[in-house]
Amino acid sequence: MENDTLLEIAKEFGSPVYVYDADTIINQYERLTNAFSSVNELRIHYAVKALSNISVLKLLKSLGSGLDTVSIQEVQLGLEAGFDPEQIIFTPNGVSFEEIEIAAKLGVQINIDNLSILESFGSKHPDVPVCIRINPHVMAGGNTNISVGHIDSKFGISIHQIPHIVRIVENTQMTINGIHMHTGSDILDVDVFLYASEILFEAAKNFKNLEFIDFGSGFKVPYKDGDIETNVEEFGEKLSERFNTFCEQYGKDLALAFEPGKFLVSEAGQFLASVNVVKQTTSTVFAQIDSGFNHFIRPMLYGSQHGIRNISNPKGRARFYSVVGYICETDTFANNRRISEIREGDILAFSNAGAYCFTMASNYNSRYRPAEILWYNGKAHLIRKRETFDDILKNQIEIELFDNAYAEALI
Ligand SMILES: *Cc1c(COP(=O)(O)O)cnc(C)c1O
């Protein structure tokens, strides 16, 4: 998107504000479907937790996507956006049995990731087909918080427990219609992914009624210059070929499924914030914006590096800045970052702000969560209003306190 368009959006809708470019989402979706055009059926389940605005969900639905959900509320959002229950897969971790039953009752595809729930669910609902989440114990992922396939991970049923799964399936007479893995969020190496896939194929042979194999996600998108990106085209070619061979051996055309979040929406998003203060200390120039980790926590939580451009002064002389927020705690977006000269009132644009940014926003410091804009068909659409003071008060209950005299009498 052009700088001028972004500046106009900041002017019209105020700052800070999240802006998502629909075309980028559409392009990423098409890249993925094109890469896997040779498989019998490709199912893409967009991971709602990355960016859950209902208008974004509708956009993905219009492209033919399904949804990956991790809470019953995400399931409800998907239904609200018009998805059929069969287009939604529910992959919870550590939620209550009741929540899984509610999702099953709504007709969504259940994905179970531990043996005790599998046994309880199979005993009680043997007629509801379920998918199982396998942990192949492949170490992948860029950050320990988001690498979920390793041996001590809390996610999935260990690949070494396949015999136990098989016994539960036999005892309960339940049907396993899908097999799934999600090994981490930052897979850089196609061969690592293919290696994990082999483990999943091996496991799949134990189940005779499969309809799909779900390879989760793990697509890496570039955040900063020089970052490696998953080569989706190469990956598509290699995995499709291997998948088609597997289907021949299995004796049935299965669907190949993915659940990308970041890949579809990360690069589509920009976060616009305005500079309140430029502060020179003995060693550093700080640019303080009208935001903080209440709106945008990824740099502080994961150390992720988001590009920062000064769109008000793109041709200004580049200088080094620490970009920080207004929260009464350390909230550093970037250290010692080269940005064209920043003046108070300038608008900074943070890139890769589509995934895990707004969805992690909070009201910390009693601030409003920002507005969200979808740039669609050459026009800025407001898809979430900025909060107001009513939102801060909403659900708070004021109680009557004793007046002082009465309180003193009690003592
Ligand atoms: C979070 C999550 C995803 C999406 O991961 P990305 O890195 O955003 O693509 C997919 N599947 C499951 C089960 C998840 O928990």
PDB file of C-alpha atoms in Angstrom, residues 41-293:
ATOM      1  CA  GLU A  41      -8.149 -32.210  -2.760  1.00  0.00           C
ATOM      2  CA  LEU A  42      -6.483 -29.387  -0.847  1.00  0.00           C
ATOM      3  CA  ARG A  43      -8.127 -28.036   2.288  1.00  0.00           C
ATOM      4  CA  ILE A  44      -6.848 -24.802   3.738  1.00  0.00           C
ATOM      5  CA  HIS A  45      -8.031 -24.072   7.253  1.00  0.00           C
ATOM      6  CA  TYR A  46      -7.054 -20.534   8.135  1.00  0.00           C
ATOM      7  CA  ALA A  47      -5.897 -20.327  11.776  1.00  0.00           C
ATOM      8  CA  VAL A  48      -8.366 -17.885  13.316  1.00  0.00           C
ATOM      9  CA  LYS A  49      -6.137 -17.011  16.257  1.00  0.00           C
ATOM     10  CA  ALA A  50      -3.754 -15.096  13.984  1.00  0.00           C
ATOM     11  CA  LEU A  51      -6.341 -12.457  13.087  1.00  0.00           C
ATOM     12  CA  SER A  52      -9.929 -13.086  14.042  1.00  0.00           C
ATOM     13  CA  ASN A  53     -11.819 -10.091  12.689  1.00  0.00           C
ATOM     14  CA  ILE A  54     -15.059 -11.351  11.196  1.00  0.00           C
ATOM     15  CA  SER A  55     -14.596  -9.401   7.946  1.00  0.00           C
ATOM     16  CA  VAL A  56     -11.202 -11.059   7.456  1.00  0.00           C
ATOM     17  CA  LEU A  57     -12.835 -14.437   8.088  1.00  0.00           C
ATOM     18  CA  LYS A  58     -15.460 -13.612   5.465  1.00  0.00           C
ATOM     19  CA  LEU A  59     -12.752 -12.654   2.992  1.00  0.00           C
ATOM     20  CA  LEU A  60     -11.058 -16.024   3.532  1.00  0.00           C
ATOM     21  CA  LYS A  61     -14.374 -17.802   3.172  1.00  0.00           C
ATOM     22  CA  SER A  62     -14.907 -16.102  -0.188  1.00  0.00           C
ATOM     23  CA  LEU A  63     -11.582 -17.617  -1.317  1.00  0.00           C
ATOM     24  CA  GLY A  64     -12.699 -21.116  -0.375  1.00  0.00           C
ATOM     25  CA  SER A  65     -10.847 -21.418   2.924  1.00  0.00           C
ATOM     26  CA  GLY A  66     -12.028 -23.296   5.977  1.00  0.00           C
ATOM     27  CA  LEU A  67     -10.986 -22.470   9.543  1.00  0.00           C
ATOM     28  CA  ASP A  68      -8.709 -23.848  12.225  1.00  0.00           C
ATOM     29  CA  THR A  69      -9.971 -22.950  15.679  1.00  0.00           C
ATOM     30  CA  VAL A  70      -8.586 -23.430  19.184  1.00  0.00           C
ATOM     31  CA  SER A  71     -11.507 -22.301  21.344  1.00  0.00           C
ATOM     32  CA  ILE A  72     -15.267 -22.645  21.242  1.00  0.00           C
ATOM     33  CA  GLN A  73     -15.474 -18.859  20.823  1.00  0.00           C
ATOM     34  CA  GLU A  74     -13.383 -19.049  17.657  1.00  0.00           C
ATOM     35  CA  VAL A  75     -15.791 -21.735  16.422  1.00  0.00           C
ATOM     36  CA  GLN A  76     -18.690 -19.379  17.140  1.00  0.00           C
ATOM     37  CA  LEU A  77     -16.943 -16.539  15.300  1.00  0.00           C
ATOM     38  CA  GLY A  78     -16.508 -18.799  12.286  1.00  0.00           C
ATOM     39  CA  LEU A  79     -20.183 -19.775  12.295  1.00  0.00           C
ATOM     40  CA  GLU A  80     -21.080 -16.092  12.666  1.00  0.00           C
ATOM     41  CA  ALA A  81     -18.942 -15.338   9.599  1.00  0.00           C
ATOM     42  CA  GLY A  82     -21.002 -17.858   7.625  1.00  0.00           C
ATOM     43  CA  PHE A  83     -18.759 -20.924   7.575  1.00  0.00           C
ATOM     44  CA  ASP A  84     -20.426 -24.339   7.569  1.00  0.00           C
ATOM     45  CA  PRO A  85     -19.521 -26.417  10.628  1.00  0.00           C
ATOM     46  CA  GLU A  86     -17.839 -29.005   8.358  1.00  0.00           C
ATOM     47  CA  GLN A  87     -15.416 -26.324   7.152  1.00  0.00           C
ATOM     48  CA  ILE A  88     -14.169 -25.789  10.698  1.00  0.00           C
ATOM     49  CA  ILE A  89     -11.621 -27.908  12.513  1.00  0.00           C
ATOM     50  CA  PHE A  90     -11.348 -27.567  16.283  1.00  0.00           C
ATOM     51  CA  THR A  91      -7.837 -28.225  17.609  1.00  0.00           C
ATOM     52  CA  PRO A  92      -7.905 -27.403  21.303  1.00  0.00           C
ATOM     53  CA  ASN A  93      -5.168 -28.109  23.802  1.00  0.00           C
ATOM     54  CA  GLY A  94      -6.048 -28.694  27.424  1.00  0.00           C
ATOM     55  CA  VAL A  95      -9.647 -27.484  27.218  1.00  0.00           C
ATOM     56  CA  SER A  96     -12.489 -29.109  29.131  1.00  0.00           C
ATOM     57  CA  PHE A  97     -14.284 -32.205  27.850  1.00  0.00           C
ATOM     58  CA  GLU A  98     -17.534 -30.203  27.797  1.00  0.00           C
ATOM     59  CA  GLU A  99     -16.052 -27.669  25.385  1.00  0.00           C
ATOM     60  CA  ILE A 100     -15.093 -30.456  22.987  1.00  0.00           C
ATOM     61  CA  GLU A 101     -18.580 -31.936  23.242  1.00  0.00           C
ATOM     62  CA  ILE A 102     -20.174 -28.566  22.436  1.00  0.00           C
ATOM     63  CA  ALA A 103     -18.008 -28.226  19.335  1.00  0.00           C
ATOM     64  CA  ALA A 104     -18.872 -31.783  18.254  1.00  0.00           C
ATOM     65  CA  LYS A 105     -22.557 -31.061  18.726  1.00  0.00           C
ATOM     66  CA  LEU A 106     -22.220 -28.011  16.460  1.00  0.00           C
ATOM     67  CA  GLY A 107     -20.899 -30.373  13.784  1.00  0.00           C
ATOM     68  CA  VAL A 108     -17.308 -29.151  13.541  1.00  0.00           C
ATOM     69  CA  GLN A 109     -14.402 -31.527  12.943  1.00  0.00           C
ATOM     70  CA  ILE A 110     -12.830 -32.438  16.283  1.00  0.00           C
ATOM     71  CA  ASN A 111      -9.084 -32.877  16.558  1.00  0.00           C
ATOM     72  CA  ILE A 112      -7.984 -34.607  19.768  1.00  0.00           C
ATOM     73  CA  ASP A 113      -4.516 -34.222  21.192  1.00  0.00           C
ATOM     74  CA  ASN A 114      -4.346 -36.476  24.227  1.00  0.00           C
ATOM     75  CA  LEU A 115      -5.103 -40.079  25.112  1.00  0.00           C
ATOM     76  CA  SER A 116      -7.422 -39.557  28.065  1.00  0.00           C
ATOM     77  CA  ILE A 117      -9.782 -37.291  26.098  1.00  0.00           C
ATOM     78  CA  LEU A 118      -9.593 -39.670  23.143  1.00  0.00           C
ATOM     79  CA  GLU A 119     -10.693 -42.554  25.310  1.00  0.00           C
ATOM     80  CA  SER A 120     -13.479 -40.593  27.033  1.00  0.00           C
ATOM     81  CA  PHE A 121     -14.727 -39.120  23.789  1.00  0.00           C
ATOM     82  CA  GLY A 122     -14.613 -42.422  21.914  1.00  0.00           C
ATOM     83  CA  SER A 123     -16.479 -44.201  24.704  1.00  0.00           C
ATOM     84  CA  LYS A 124     -19.216 -41.597  24.853  1.00  0.00           C
ATOM     85  CA  HIS A 125     -19.516 -40.629  21.153  1.00  0.00           C
ATOM     86  CA  PRO A 126     -18.218 -43.564  19.099  1.00  0.00           C
ATOM     87  CA  ASP A 127     -20.251 -42.364  16.103  1.00  0.00           C
ATOM     88  CA  VAL A 128     -18.512 -38.952  15.869  1.00  0.00           C
ATOM     89  CA  PRO A 129     -15.404 -39.272  13.672  1.00  0.00           C
ATOM     90  CA  VAL A 130     -12.365 -37.508  15.057  1.00  0.00           C
ATOM     91  CA  CYS A 131      -8.951 -36.455  13.888  1.00  0.00           C
ATOM     92  CA  ILE A 132      -5.929 -37.108  16.091  1.00  0.00           C
ATOM     93  CA  ARG A 133      -3.051 -34.749  16.639  1.00  0.00           C
ATOM     94  CA  ILE A 134       0.276 -36.527  16.566  1.00  0.00           C
ATOM     95  CA  ASN A 135       3.488 -35.138  17.986  1.00  0.00           C
ATOM     96  CA  PRO A 136       6.250 -36.393  15.672  1.00  0.00           C
ATOM     97  CA  HIS A 137       8.947 -34.989  17.996  1.00  0.00           C
ATOM     98  CA  VAL A 138      10.676 -33.055  15.307  1.00  0.00           C
ATOM     99  CA  MET A 139      12.523 -30.089  16.663  1.00  0.00           C
ATOM    100  CA  ALA A 140      11.614 -27.080  14.598  1.00  0.00           C
ATOM    101  CA  GLY A 141      10.655 -23.514  15.181  1.00  0.00           C
ATOM    102  CA  GLY A 142      12.498 -20.271  15.694  1.00  0.00           C
ATOM    103  CA  ASN A 143      11.498 -19.449  19.244  1.00  0.00           C
ATOM    104  CA  THR A 144      11.058 -21.860  22.158  1.00  0.00           C
ATOM    105  CA  ASN A 145       7.610 -20.379  22.870  1.00  0.00           C
ATOM    106  CA  ILE A 146       6.352 -21.264  19.422  1.00  0.00           C
ATOM    107  CA  SER A 147       8.072 -24.549  18.752  1.00  0.00           C
ATOM    108  CA  VAL A 148       5.528 -27.178  19.594  1.00  0.00           C
ATOM    109  CA  GLY A 149       6.671 -30.499  18.149  1.00  0.00           C
ATOM    110  CA  HIS A 150       9.641 -31.349  20.363  1.00  0.00           C
ATOM    111  CA  ILE A 151       9.792 -34.141  22.931  1.00  0.00           C
ATOM    112  CA  ASP A 152       8.729 -32.102  25.958  1.00  0.00           C
ATOM    113  CA  SER A 153       6.010 -30.188  24.155  1.00  0.00           C
ATOM    114  CA  LYS A 154       2.513 -30.209  25.664  1.00  0.00           C
ATOM    115  CA  PHE A 155       0.965 -30.553  22.196  1.00  0.00           C
ATOM    116  CA  GLY A 156      -0.217 -33.730  20.509  1.00  0.00           C
ATOM    117  CA  ILE A 157      -0.120 -37.443  21.246  1.00  0.00           C
ATOM    118  CA  SER A 158       3.391 -38.826  21.044  1.00  0.00           C
ATOM    119  CA  ILE A 159       4.199 -40.817  17.946  1.00  0.00           C
ATOM    120  CA  HIS A 160       5.485 -43.499  20.333  1.00  0.00           C
ATOM    121  CA  GLN A 161       1.955 -43.933  21.684  1.00  0.00           C
ATOM    122  CA  ILE A 162       0.434 -45.113  18.399  1.00  0.00           C
ATOM    123  CA  PRO A 163      -0.157 -48.637  19.779  1.00  0.00           C
ATOM    124  CA  HIS A 164      -2.143 -47.129  22.640  1.00  0.00           C
ATOM    125  CA  ILE A 165      -4.217 -45.010  20.212  1.00  0.00           C
ATOM    126  CA  VAL A 166      -4.938 -48.096  18.123  1.00  0.00           C
ATOM    127  CA  ARG A 167      -6.111 -49.974  21.204  1.00  0.00           C
ATOM    128  CA  ILE A 168      -8.454 -47.129  22.229  1.00  0.00           C
ATOM    129  CA  VAL A 169      -9.896 -47.035  18.701  1.00  0.00           C
ATOM    130  CA  GLU A 170     -10.496 -50.799  18.725  1.00  0.00           C
ATOM    131  CA  ASN A 171     -12.003 -50.798  22.204  1.00  0.00           C
ATOM    132  CA  THR A 172     -14.354 -47.901  21.609  1.00  0.00           C
ATOM    133  CA  GLN A 173     -15.135 -48.617  17.939  1.00  0.00           C
ATOM    134  CA  MET A 174     -14.641 -44.943  17.192  1.00  0.00           C
ATOM    135  CA  THR A 175     -13.628 -43.685  13.735  1.00  0.00           C
ATOM    136  CA  ILE A 176     -10.416 -41.781  13.056  1.00  0.00           C
ATOM    137  CA  ASN A 177     -11.059 -39.753   9.905  1.00  0.00           C
ATOM    138  CA  GLY A 178      -7.984 -37.524  10.012  1.00  0.00           C
ATOM    139  CA  ILE A 179      -4.445 -37.392  11.263  1.00  0.00           C
ATOM    140  CA  HIS A 180      -2.704 -34.161  12.091  1.00  0.00           C
ATOM    141  CA  MET A 181       0.535 -32.554  13.175  1.00  0.00           C
ATOM    142  CA  HIS A 182       1.563 -28.976  13.836  1.00  0.00           C
ATOM    143  CA  THR A 183       5.239 -28.890  14.561  1.00  0.00           C
ATOM    144  CA  GLY A 184       5.967 -25.235  15.144  1.00  0.00           C
ATOM    145  CA  SER A 185       5.627 -21.872  13.650  1.00  0.00           C
ATOM    146  CA  ASP A 186       8.963 -21.172  12.028  1.00  0.00           C
ATOM    147  CA  ILE A 187      10.038 -24.016   9.787  1.00  0.00           C
ATOM    148  CA  LEU A 188      12.838 -22.748   7.610  1.00  0.00           C
ATOM    149  CA  ASP A 189      13.837 -25.947   5.995  1.00  0.00           C
ATOM    150  CA  VAL A 190      11.604 -27.836   3.578  1.00  0.00           C
ATOM    151  CA  ASP A 191      13.504 -31.050   4.292  1.00  0.00           C
ATOM    152  CA  VAL A 192      12.717 -30.815   8.012  1.00  0.00           C
ATOM    153  CA  PHE A 193       9.060 -30.526   7.163  1.00  0.00           C
ATOM    154  CA  LEU A 194       9.235 -33.454   4.752  1.00  0.00           C
ATOM    155  CA  TYR A 195      10.981 -35.517   7.390  1.00  0.00           C
ATOM    156  CA  ALA A 196       8.172 -34.853   9.868  1.00  0.00           C
ATOM    157  CA  SER A 197       5.663 -35.670   7.117  1.00  0.00           C
ATOM    158  CA  GLU A 198       7.228 -39.126   6.685  1.00  0.00           C
ATOM    159  CA  ILE A 199       6.551 -39.821  10.349  1.00  0.00           C
ATOM    160  CA  LEU A 200       2.945 -38.776   9.859  1.00  0.00           C
ATOM    161  CA  PHE A 201       2.529 -41.020   6.787  1.00  0.00           C
ATOM    162  CA  GLU A 202       3.924 -43.928   8.774  1.00  0.00           C
ATOM    163  CA  ALA A 203       1.398 -43.262  11.547  1.00  0.00           C
ATOM    164  CA  ALA A 204      -1.438 -42.853   9.048  1.00  0.00           C
ATOM    165  CA  LYS A 205      -1.072 -46.475   7.907  1.00  0.00           C
ATOM    166  CA  ASN A 206      -2.573 -47.567  11.231  1.00  0.00           C
ATOM    167  CA  PHE A 207      -5.944 -46.021  10.470  1.00  0.00           C
ATOM    168  CA  LYS A 208      -8.180 -47.400   7.760  1.00  0.00           C
ATOM    169  CA  ASN A 209     -10.894 -44.744   7.563  1.00  0.00           C
ATOM    170  CA  LEU A 210      -8.897 -41.578   6.951  1.00  0.00           C
ATOM    171  CA  GLU A 211     -10.351 -38.800   4.816  1.00  0.00           C
ATOM    172  CA  PHE A 212      -7.568 -36.269   5.263  1.00  0.00           C
ATOM    173  CA  ILE A 213      -4.046 -35.718   6.477  1.00  0.00           C
ATOM    174  CA  ASP A 214      -3.455 -32.330   8.077  1.00  0.00           C
ATOM    175  CA  PHE A 215       0.096 -31.005   8.064  1.00  0.00           C
ATOM    176  CA  GLY A 216      -0.683 -28.054  10.317  1.00  0.00           C
ATOM    177  CA  SER A 217       1.349 -24.982   9.626  1.00  0.00           C
ATOM    178  CA  GLY A 218       4.915 -23.836   9.987  1.00  0.00           C
ATOM    179  CA  PHE A 219       5.182 -21.551   6.996  1.00  0.00           C
ATOM    180  CA  LYS A 220       7.748 -18.884   7.650  1.00  0.00           C
ATOM    181  CA  VAL A 221       7.337 -15.381   6.305  1.00  0.00           C
ATOM    182  CA  PRO A 222      10.152 -12.813   6.180  1.00  0.00           C
ATOM    183  CA  TYR A 223      10.082 -10.230   8.972  1.00  0.00           C
ATOM    184  CA  LYS A 224      13.327  -8.424   8.346  1.00  0.00           C
ATOM    185  CA  ASP A 225      15.773  -8.038   5.476  1.00  0.00           C
ATOM    186  CA  GLY A 226      17.677 -11.258   4.870  1.00  0.00           C
ATOM    187  CA  ASP A 227      15.080 -13.462   6.575  1.00  0.00           C
ATOM    188  CA  ILE A 228      14.556 -16.822   4.928  1.00  0.00           C
ATOM    189  CA  GLU A 229      11.046 -17.572   3.830  1.00  0.00           C
ATOM    190  CA  THR A 230       9.521 -21.029   3.377  1.00  0.00           C
ATOM    191  CA  ASN A 231       9.853 -21.856  -0.298  1.00  0.00           C
ATOM    192  CA  VAL A 232       6.207 -22.738  -0.731  1.00  0.00           C
ATOM    193  CA  GLU A 233       6.533 -23.598  -4.397  1.00  0.00           C
ATOM    194  CA  GLU A 234       9.363 -26.094  -3.838  1.00  0.00           C
ATOM    195  CA  PHE A 235       7.612 -27.484  -0.784  1.00  0.00           C
ATOM    196  CA  GLY A 236       4.331 -27.857  -2.694  1.00  0.00           C
ATOM    197  CA  GLU A 237       5.976 -29.757  -5.466  1.00  0.00           C
ATOM    198  CA  LYS A 238       7.827 -32.168  -3.165  1.00  0.00           C
ATOM    199  CA  LEU A 239       5.059 -32.807  -0.652  1.00  0.00           C
ATOM    200  CA  SER A 240       2.342 -33.156  -3.328  1.00  0.00           C
ATOM    201  CA  GLU A 241       4.336 -35.838  -5.086  1.00  0.00           C
ATOM    202  CA  ARG A 242       4.988 -37.706  -1.866  1.00  0.00           C
ATOM    203  CA  PHE A 243       1.351 -37.317  -0.802  1.00  0.00           C
ATOM    204  CA  ASN A 244       0.030 -38.682  -4.100  1.00  0.00           C
ATOM    205  CA  THR A 245       2.294 -41.723  -3.772  1.00  0.00           C
ATOM    206  CA  PHE A 246       1.024 -42.270  -0.256  1.00  0.00           C
ATOM    207  CA  CYS A 247      -2.611 -42.109  -1.429  1.00  0.00           C
ATOM    208  CA  GLU A 248      -1.883 -44.783  -4.038  1.00  0.00           C
ATOM    209  CA  GLN A 249      -0.411 -47.068  -1.389  1.00  0.00           C
ATOM    210  CA  TYR A 250      -3.230 -46.299   1.027  1.00  0.00           C
ATOM    211  CA  GLY A 251      -5.738 -47.127  -1.703  1.00  0.00           C
ATOM    212  CA  LYS A 252      -7.791 -43.940  -1.443  1.00  0.00           C
ATOM    213  CA  ASP A 253      -7.600 -40.311  -2.549  1.00  0.00           C
ATOM    214  CA  LEU A 254      -7.279 -38.357   0.676  1.00  0.00           C
ATOM    215  CA  ALA A 255      -7.457 -34.616   1.146  1.00  0.00           C
ATOM    216  CA  LEU A 256      -4.284 -32.747   2.069  1.00  0.00           C
ATOM    217  CA  ALA A 257      -4.913 -30.081   4.698  1.00  0.00           C
ATOM    218  CA  PHE A 258      -2.985 -27.106   6.098  1.00  0.00           C
ATOM    219  CA  GLU A 259      -3.724 -24.552   8.790  1.00  0.00           C
ATOM    220  CA  PRO A 260      -1.713 -21.451   8.021  1.00  0.00           C
ATOM    221  CA  GLY A 261      -2.193 -18.298  10.058  1.00  0.00           C
ATOM    222  CA  LYS A 262       0.905 -16.166   9.730  1.00  0.00           C
ATOM    223  CA  PHE A 263       1.515 -17.096   6.095  1.00  0.00           C
ATOM    224  CA  LEU A 264      -1.872 -15.778   5.016  1.00  0.00           C
ATOM    225  CA  VAL A 265      -2.140 -12.577   7.037  1.00  0.00           C
ATOM    226  CA  SER A 266       1.188 -11.484   8.543  1.00  0.00           C
ATOM    227  CA  GLU A 267       2.478  -9.425   5.636  1.00  0.00           C
ATOM    228  CA  ALA A 268      -0.979  -8.040   4.868  1.00  0.00           C
ATOM    229  CA  GLY A 269      -0.982  -6.025   8.092  1.00  0.00           C
ATOM    230  CA  GLN A 270       0.567  -2.706   9.005  1.00  0.00           C
ATOM    231  CA  PHE A 271       0.293  -0.975  12.335  1.00  0.00           C
ATOM    232  CA  LEU A 272       0.252   2.814  12.211  1.00  0.00           C
ATOM    233  CA  ALA A 273       1.197   4.800  15.283  1.00  0.00           C
ATOM    234  CA  SER A 274       1.957   8.434  15.830  1.00  0.00           C
ATOM    235  CA  VAL A 275       5.109   9.768  17.506  1.00  0.00           C
ATOM    236  CA  ASN A 276       4.305  11.626  20.733  1.00  0.00           C
ATOM    237  CA  VAL A 277       7.820  12.484  21.857  1.00  0.00           C
ATOM    238  CA  VAL A 278      11.339  12.414  20.466  1.00  0.00           C
ATOM    239  CA  LYS A 279      13.636  12.200  23.470  1.00  0.00           C
ATOM    240  CA  GLN A 280      17.389  12.518  23.359  1.00  0.00           C
ATOM    241  CA  THR A 281      19.321  10.957  26.244  1.00  0.00           C
ATOM    242  CA  THR A 282      23.074  10.739  26.674  1.00  0.00           C
ATOM    243  CA  SER A 283      23.384   7.718  24.395  1.00  0.00           C
ATOM    244  CA  THR A 284      20.095   7.175  22.617  1.00  0.00           C
ATOM    245  CA  VAL A 285      17.387   8.919  20.667  1.00  0.00           C
ATOM    246  CA  PHE A 286      13.996   7.574  21.675  1.00  0.00           C
ATOM    247  CA  ALA A 287      10.923   7.879  19.530  1.00  0.00           C
ATOM    248  CA  GLN A 288       7.909   7.349  21.771  1.00  0.00           C
ATOM    249  CA  ILE A 289       4.691   6.374  20.048  1.00  0.00           C
ATOM    250  CA  ASP A 290       1.063   6.509  21.145  1.00  0.00           C
ATOM    251  CA  SER A 291       1.006   2.761  21.756  1.00  0.00           C
ATOM    252  CA  GLY A 292       2.846  -0.010  23.582  1.00  0.00           C
ATOM    253  CA  PHE A 293       2.682  -3.724  24.289  1.00  0.00           C
TER     254      PHE A 293
END
